Amino acid sequence: MSEAPPPDDADASRAARRATREGLGVALATSAYGVSFGALAVASGLDVWQACVLSLVMFTGGSQFAFTGVIAAGGLAAAPAAIASATLLGVRNVAYGIRMAPVIGGSIWRRAAAAQFTIDESTAVSLAQPTPRARTLGFWVTGIGIYVGWNISTLLGALLGDLLGDPKAYGLDAAAAAAFLALLWPRLRQRQAIVVGVAAAVVAAVLTPALMPGLPVLIAAVVAVVVGVFNWFASPGPAAGFAEPDDVPEREGLP
């Protein structure tokens, strides 16, 4: 009869299993939103194969919706504006890449492969984990799971768009936002985090009708940067249960 693993090993195993479950759950929720994108892309005038190529190559939901939204409003003549909007929304992935580089580690080929899966959800799931192995598992399970599911659901949405009708009627327009909020909510324990979340949401909501797609998101991100740099609204002492881990070196200097 085998002996029980040491407590540290048991905790690490539990963390790894939890990271896998969280990654798969987020992947399922976010992938469902791909049906909405496929349907809206075809309704915007793109062919089925064009919608699928966007998901395969671009693979960032915000940028894809910004691109198709501008195309729907202005046709092919609006392609430069659509590309600019998609690029603005994709800028945040550069910061994610810097943040995730020490977590991914390995060779340049490993990091190059990880770049395709470095998105909001994979970064959030990974950095929410307490151990290095769990963070790595969370990243790969979430990123690959969403990539596969998103592309399959994009194809389904593009093929069945006319039969589905308005994707909003099924609540698919809120699936990705709900999944990300579920990851963010447990971290809203301190006054500073709550202020940043509320202020950024208000800024983005107010500016969205007035500015081109992409700019409200970037301006809202400035709110978080300014509050973090000046340490406004910070509560004394570390946040219970959410202290920065000591084994991720970039948290000591890089974003």
Tab-separated table of C-alpha atoms in Angstrom:
chain	number	residue	atom	x	y	z
A	1	MET	CA	0.000	0.000	0.000
A	2	SER	CA	1.527	3.313	-1.135
A	3	GLU	CA	2.143	6.078	1.352
A	4	ALA	CA	0.364	9.405	1.106
A	5	PRO	CA	2.446	12.122	-0.580
A	6	PRO	CA	4.049	14.760	1.607
A	7	PRO	CA	1.808	17.742	2.341
A	8	ASP	CA	3.731	20.018	-0.023
A	9	ASP	CA	3.362	17.573	-2.897
A	10	ALA	CA	-0.305	17.071	-2.119
A	11	ASP	CA	-0.904	20.817	-2.119
A	12	ALA	CA	0.936	21.168	-5.416
A	13	SER	CA	-1.139	18.382	-6.946
A	14	ARG	CA	-4.358	19.975	-5.770
A	15	ALA	CA	-3.266	23.328	-7.185
A	16	ALA	CA	-2.439	21.706	-10.537
A	17	ARG	CA	-5.831	19.973	-10.693
A	18	ARG	CA	-7.585	23.200	-9.783
A	19	ALA	CA	-5.687	25.097	-12.493
A	20	THR	CA	-6.705	22.471	-15.037
A	21	ARG	CA	-10.366	22.644	-14.002
A	22	GLU	CA	-10.367	26.432	-14.090
A	23	GLY	CA	-8.668	26.455	-17.481
A	24	LEU	CA	-11.159	24.013	-18.978
A	25	GLY	CA	-14.108	25.895	-17.480
A	26	VAL	CA	-12.938	29.220	-18.868
A	27	ALA	CA	-12.191	27.585	-22.222
A	28	LEU	CA	-15.725	26.199	-22.479
A	29	ALA	CA	-17.344	29.507	-21.543
A	30	THR	CA	-15.177	31.595	-23.854
A	31	SER	CA	-15.378	29.164	-26.770
A	32	ALA	CA	-19.160	29.490	-26.757
A	33	TYR	CA	-18.691	33.148	-27.634
A	34	GLY	CA	-16.948	32.101	-30.849
A	35	VAL	CA	-20.341	31.130	-32.252
A	36	SER	CA	-21.361	34.756	-31.869
A	37	PHE	CA	-18.246	35.949	-33.673
A	38	GLY	CA	-18.715	33.539	-36.581
A	39	ALA	CA	-22.327	34.604	-37.046
A	40	LEU	CA	-21.564	38.320	-36.775
A	41	ALA	CA	-18.563	38.068	-39.103
A	42	VAL	CA	-20.655	36.526	-41.875
A	43	ALA	CA	-23.438	39.043	-41.236
A	44	SER	CA	-20.816	41.804	-41.615
A	45	GLY	CA	-20.004	40.652	-45.138
A	46	LEU	CA	-17.081	38.279	-44.581
A	47	ASP	CA	-17.010	34.831	-46.133
A	48	VAL	CA	-16.947	31.727	-43.941
A	49	TRP	CA	-13.283	31.114	-44.741
A	50	GLN	CA	-12.397	34.744	-43.937
A	51	ALA	CA	-14.061	34.492	-40.534
A	52	CYS	CA	-12.170	31.268	-39.827
A	53	VAL	CA	-8.821	32.747	-40.894
A	54	LEU	CA	-9.360	35.670	-38.511
A	55	SER	CA	-9.869	33.263	-35.625
A	56	LEU	CA	-6.904	31.097	-36.607
A	57	VAL	CA	-4.435	33.935	-37.100
A	58	MET	CA	-5.629	36.927	-35.066
A	59	PHE	CA	-7.115	34.932	-32.161
A	60	THR	CA	-8.047	37.751	-29.847
A	61	GLY	CA	-11.760	38.218	-29.444
A	62	GLY	CA	-11.779	41.960	-28.812
A	63	SER	CA	-9.674	42.673	-31.898
A	64	GLN	CA	-11.759	40.337	-34.053
A	65	PHE	CA	-15.042	41.950	-33.024
A	66	ALA	CA	-13.570	45.429	-33.515
A	67	PHE	CA	-12.401	44.473	-37.003
A	68	THR	CA	-15.718	42.995	-38.118
A	69	GLY	CA	-17.689	45.800	-36.455
A	70	VAL	CA	-15.862	48.492	-38.415
A	71	ILE	CA	-16.138	46.473	-41.641
A	72	ALA	CA	-19.881	46.089	-41.070
A	73	ALA	CA	-20.261	49.840	-40.602
A	74	GLY	CA	-18.086	51.023	-43.474
A	75	GLY	CA	-17.508	48.105	-45.834
A	76	LEU	CA	-14.145	47.314	-47.390
A	77	ALA	CA	-13.358	51.025	-47.610
A	78	ALA	CA	-13.132	51.009	-43.821
A	79	ALA	CA	-10.491	48.258	-43.804
A	80	PRO	CA	-7.646	50.594	-42.666
A	81	ALA	CA	-9.750	51.799	-39.719
A	82	ALA	CA	-10.705	48.210	-38.924
A	83	ILE	CA	-7.048	47.168	-38.865
A	84	ALA	CA	-6.148	50.143	-36.660
A	85	SER	CA	-8.933	49.327	-34.203
A	86	ALA	CA	-7.951	45.666	-34.020
A	87	THR	CA	-4.306	46.636	-33.484
A	88	LEU	CA	-5.165	49.019	-30.654
A	89	LEU	CA	-7.043	46.295	-28.826
A	90	GLY	CA	-4.226	43.825	-29.454
A	91	VAL	CA	-1.574	46.054	-27.875
A	92	ARG	CA	-2.448	44.714	-24.421
A	93	ASN	CA	-1.154	41.280	-25.449
A	94	VAL	CA	2.366	42.722	-25.591
A	95	ALA	CA	2.143	43.522	-21.881
A	96	TYR	CA	0.762	40.034	-21.242
A	97	GLY	CA	3.724	38.548	-23.104
A	98	ILE	CA	6.218	40.440	-20.933
A	99	ARG	CA	4.340	39.387	-17.825
A	100	MET	CA	4.133	35.733	-18.807
A	101	ALA	CA	7.688	35.246	-20.143
A	102	PRO	CA	9.177	34.103	-16.793
A	103	VAL	CA	6.198	31.801	-16.218
A	104	ILE	CA	6.561	30.122	-19.617
A	105	GLY	CA	10.364	29.976	-19.540
A	106	GLY	CA	12.113	27.458	-21.759
A	107	SER	CA	13.566	27.970	-25.229
A	108	ILE	CA	12.753	30.674	-27.724
A	109	TRP	CA	10.597	28.152	-29.607
A	110	ARG	CA	8.533	27.469	-26.501
A	111	ARG	CA	7.966	31.179	-26.000
A	112	ALA	CA	7.135	31.646	-29.670
A	113	ALA	CA	4.514	28.908	-29.429
A	114	ALA	CA	3.117	30.449	-26.250
A	115	ALA	CA	2.711	33.832	-27.950
A	116	GLN	CA	-0.291	32.583	-29.930
A	117	PHE	CA	-2.070	31.559	-26.719
A	118	THR	CA	-1.207	34.643	-24.649
A	119	ILE	CA	-4.616	36.240	-24.230
A	120	ASP	CA	-6.687	37.741	-21.417
A	121	GLU	CA	-8.058	34.448	-20.160
A	122	SER	CA	-4.874	32.355	-20.262
A	123	THR	CA	-2.933	35.098	-18.486
A	124	ALA	CA	-5.608	35.552	-15.824
A	125	VAL	CA	-5.970	31.833	-15.086
A	126	SER	CA	-2.221	31.337	-14.948
A	127	LEU	CA	-1.428	34.236	-12.623
A	128	ALA	CA	-4.265	33.271	-10.290
A	129	GLN	CA	-2.471	30.017	-9.389
A	130	PRO	CA	-0.226	29.626	-6.321
A	131	THR	CA	2.541	27.357	-7.680
A	132	PRO	CA	4.806	27.417	-10.756
A	133	ARG	CA	3.458	24.116	-12.134
A	134	ALA	CA	-0.148	25.225	-11.641
A	135	ARG	CA	0.567	28.531	-13.385
A	136	THR	CA	2.114	26.732	-16.335
A	137	LEU	CA	-0.767	24.264	-16.539
A	138	GLY	CA	-3.329	27.032	-16.213
A	139	PHE	CA	-1.763	28.926	-19.086
A	140	TRP	CA	-1.485	26.040	-21.548
A	141	VAL	CA	-4.808	24.385	-20.727
A	142	THR	CA	-6.679	27.677	-21.004
A	143	GLY	CA	-4.864	28.975	-24.072
A	144	ILE	CA	-4.973	25.783	-26.120
A	145	GLY	CA	-8.504	24.951	-24.952
A	146	ILE	CA	-9.825	28.330	-26.034
A	147	TYR	CA	-7.902	28.247	-29.321
A	148	VAL	CA	-9.385	24.904	-30.322
A	149	GLY	CA	-12.876	25.669	-29.042
A	150	TRP	CA	-12.931	29.212	-30.424
A	151	ASN	CA	-12.018	28.093	-33.924
A	152	ILE	CA	-14.540	25.255	-33.927
A	153	SER	CA	-17.319	27.521	-32.675
A	154	THR	CA	-16.330	30.242	-35.167
A	155	LEU	CA	-16.821	27.768	-38.003
A	156	LEU	CA	-20.160	26.630	-36.578
A	157	GLY	CA	-21.336	30.203	-36.108
A	158	ALA	CA	-20.314	31.165	-39.632
A	159	LEU	CA	-22.046	28.151	-41.161
A	160	LEU	CA	-25.196	28.394	-39.039
A	161	GLY	CA	-25.379	32.167	-38.652
A	162	ASP	CA	-28.605	32.532	-40.587
A	163	LEU	CA	-30.268	29.756	-38.590
A	164	LEU	CA	-29.087	31.056	-35.218
A	165	GLY	CA	-30.487	34.541	-35.659
A	166	ASP	CA	-29.276	37.186	-33.220
A	167	PRO	CA	-26.513	35.657	-31.008
A	168	LYS	CA	-27.472	38.071	-28.227
A	169	ALA	CA	-30.760	36.214	-27.848
A	170	TYR	CA	-28.787	33.268	-26.438
A	171	GLY	CA	-26.618	35.373	-24.156
A	172	LEU	CA	-23.475	34.486	-26.121
A	173	ASP	CA	-22.437	38.133	-26.260
A	174	ALA	CA	-21.804	38.030	-22.502
A	175	ALA	CA	-20.074	34.642	-22.205
A	176	ALA	CA	-16.482	35.877	-22.453
A	177	ALA	CA	-17.074	38.859	-20.161
A	178	ALA	CA	-18.730	36.622	-17.570
A	179	ALA	CA	-15.830	34.161	-17.622
A	180	PHE	CA	-13.257	36.915	-17.141
A	181	LEU	CA	-15.308	38.545	-14.367
A	182	ALA	CA	-15.412	35.202	-12.555
A	183	LEU	CA	-11.596	35.214	-12.508
A	184	LEU	CA	-11.355	38.837	-11.448
A	185	TRP	CA	-14.004	38.865	-8.730
A	186	PRO	CA	-12.077	36.889	-6.042
A	187	ARG	CA	-9.229	39.406	-6.295
A	188	LEU	CA	-11.415	42.400	-5.505
A	189	ARG	CA	-10.635	42.209	-1.792
A	190	GLN	CA	-8.804	45.498	-1.293
A	191	ARG	CA	-10.049	49.045	-1.651
A	192	GLN	CA	-7.498	49.854	-4.341
A	193	ALA	CA	-8.510	46.924	-6.558
A	194	ILE	CA	-12.187	47.822	-6.261
A	195	VAL	CA	-11.537	51.482	-7.108
A	196	VAL	CA	-9.441	50.529	-10.137
A	197	GLY	CA	-12.096	48.123	-11.418
A	198	VAL	CA	-14.976	50.553	-11.007
A	199	ALA	CA	-13.078	53.560	-12.381
A	200	ALA	CA	-11.801	51.662	-15.432
A	201	ALA	CA	-15.282	50.336	-16.192
A	202	VAL	CA	-16.809	53.825	-15.943
A	203	VAL	CA	-14.114	55.361	-18.149
A	204	ALA	CA	-14.534	52.667	-20.810
A	205	ALA	CA	-18.349	52.925	-20.747
A	206	VAL	CA	-18.331	56.728	-21.049
A	207	LEU	CA	-15.758	56.865	-23.841
A	208	THR	CA	-16.993	53.937	-25.960
A	209	PRO	CA	-19.707	55.935	-27.789
A	210	ALA	CA	-17.320	58.824	-28.491
A	211	LEU	CA	-14.053	57.150	-29.543
A	212	MET	CA	-13.016	54.590	-32.119
A	213	PRO	CA	-12.943	50.956	-30.947
A	214	GLY	CA	-9.799	50.152	-28.986
A	215	LEU	CA	-9.102	53.592	-27.529
A	216	PRO	CA	-11.544	53.346	-24.581
A	217	VAL	CA	-9.900	50.089	-23.468
A	218	LEU	CA	-6.408	51.590	-23.591
A	219	ILE	CA	-7.480	54.774	-21.799
A	220	ALA	CA	-9.209	52.717	-19.111
A	221	ALA	CA	-5.970	50.772	-18.667
A	222	VAL	CA	-4.183	54.066	-17.955
A	223	VAL	CA	-6.409	54.394	-14.884
A	224	ALA	CA	-4.976	51.189	-13.450
A	225	VAL	CA	-1.410	52.250	-14.295
A	226	VAL	CA	-1.757	55.664	-12.652
A	227	VAL	CA	-3.382	54.260	-9.511
A	228	GLY	CA	-0.709	51.551	-9.290
A	229	VAL	CA	2.221	53.917	-9.816
A	230	PHE	CA	1.052	56.385	-7.169
A	231	ASN	CA	-0.349	53.631	-4.943
A	232	TRP	CA	-3.598	55.505	-4.413
A	233	PHE	CA	-6.313	53.960	-2.222
A	234	ALA	CA	-3.984	51.157	-1.082
A	235	SER	CA	-4.874	49.453	2.182
A	236	PRO	CA	-2.042	48.912	4.696
A	237	GLY	CA	-0.477	45.458	4.664
A	238	PRO	CA	-0.625	42.680	2.040
A	239	ALA	CA	-3.938	41.389	0.752
A	240	ALA	CA	-4.950	38.258	2.618
A	241	GLY	CA	-4.735	35.230	0.428
A	242	PHE	CA	-3.454	37.144	-2.571
A	243	ALA	CA	0.145	38.042	-1.768
A	244	GLU	CA	2.489	38.126	-4.699
A	245	PRO	CA	4.350	34.815	-4.997
A	246	ASP	CA	8.091	34.937	-4.511
A	247	ASP	CA	8.885	32.533	-7.357
A	248	VAL	CA	7.819	34.761	-10.258
A	249	PRO	CA	10.748	37.155	-10.702
A	250	GLU	CA	9.042	39.605	-13.025
A	251	ARG	CA	6.653	40.646	-10.269
A	252	GLU	CA	9.555	42.414	-8.631
A	253	GLY	CA	10.103	44.794	-11.522
A	254	LEU	CA	8.302	44.178	-14.797
A	255	PRO	CA	4.554	44.741	-15.250
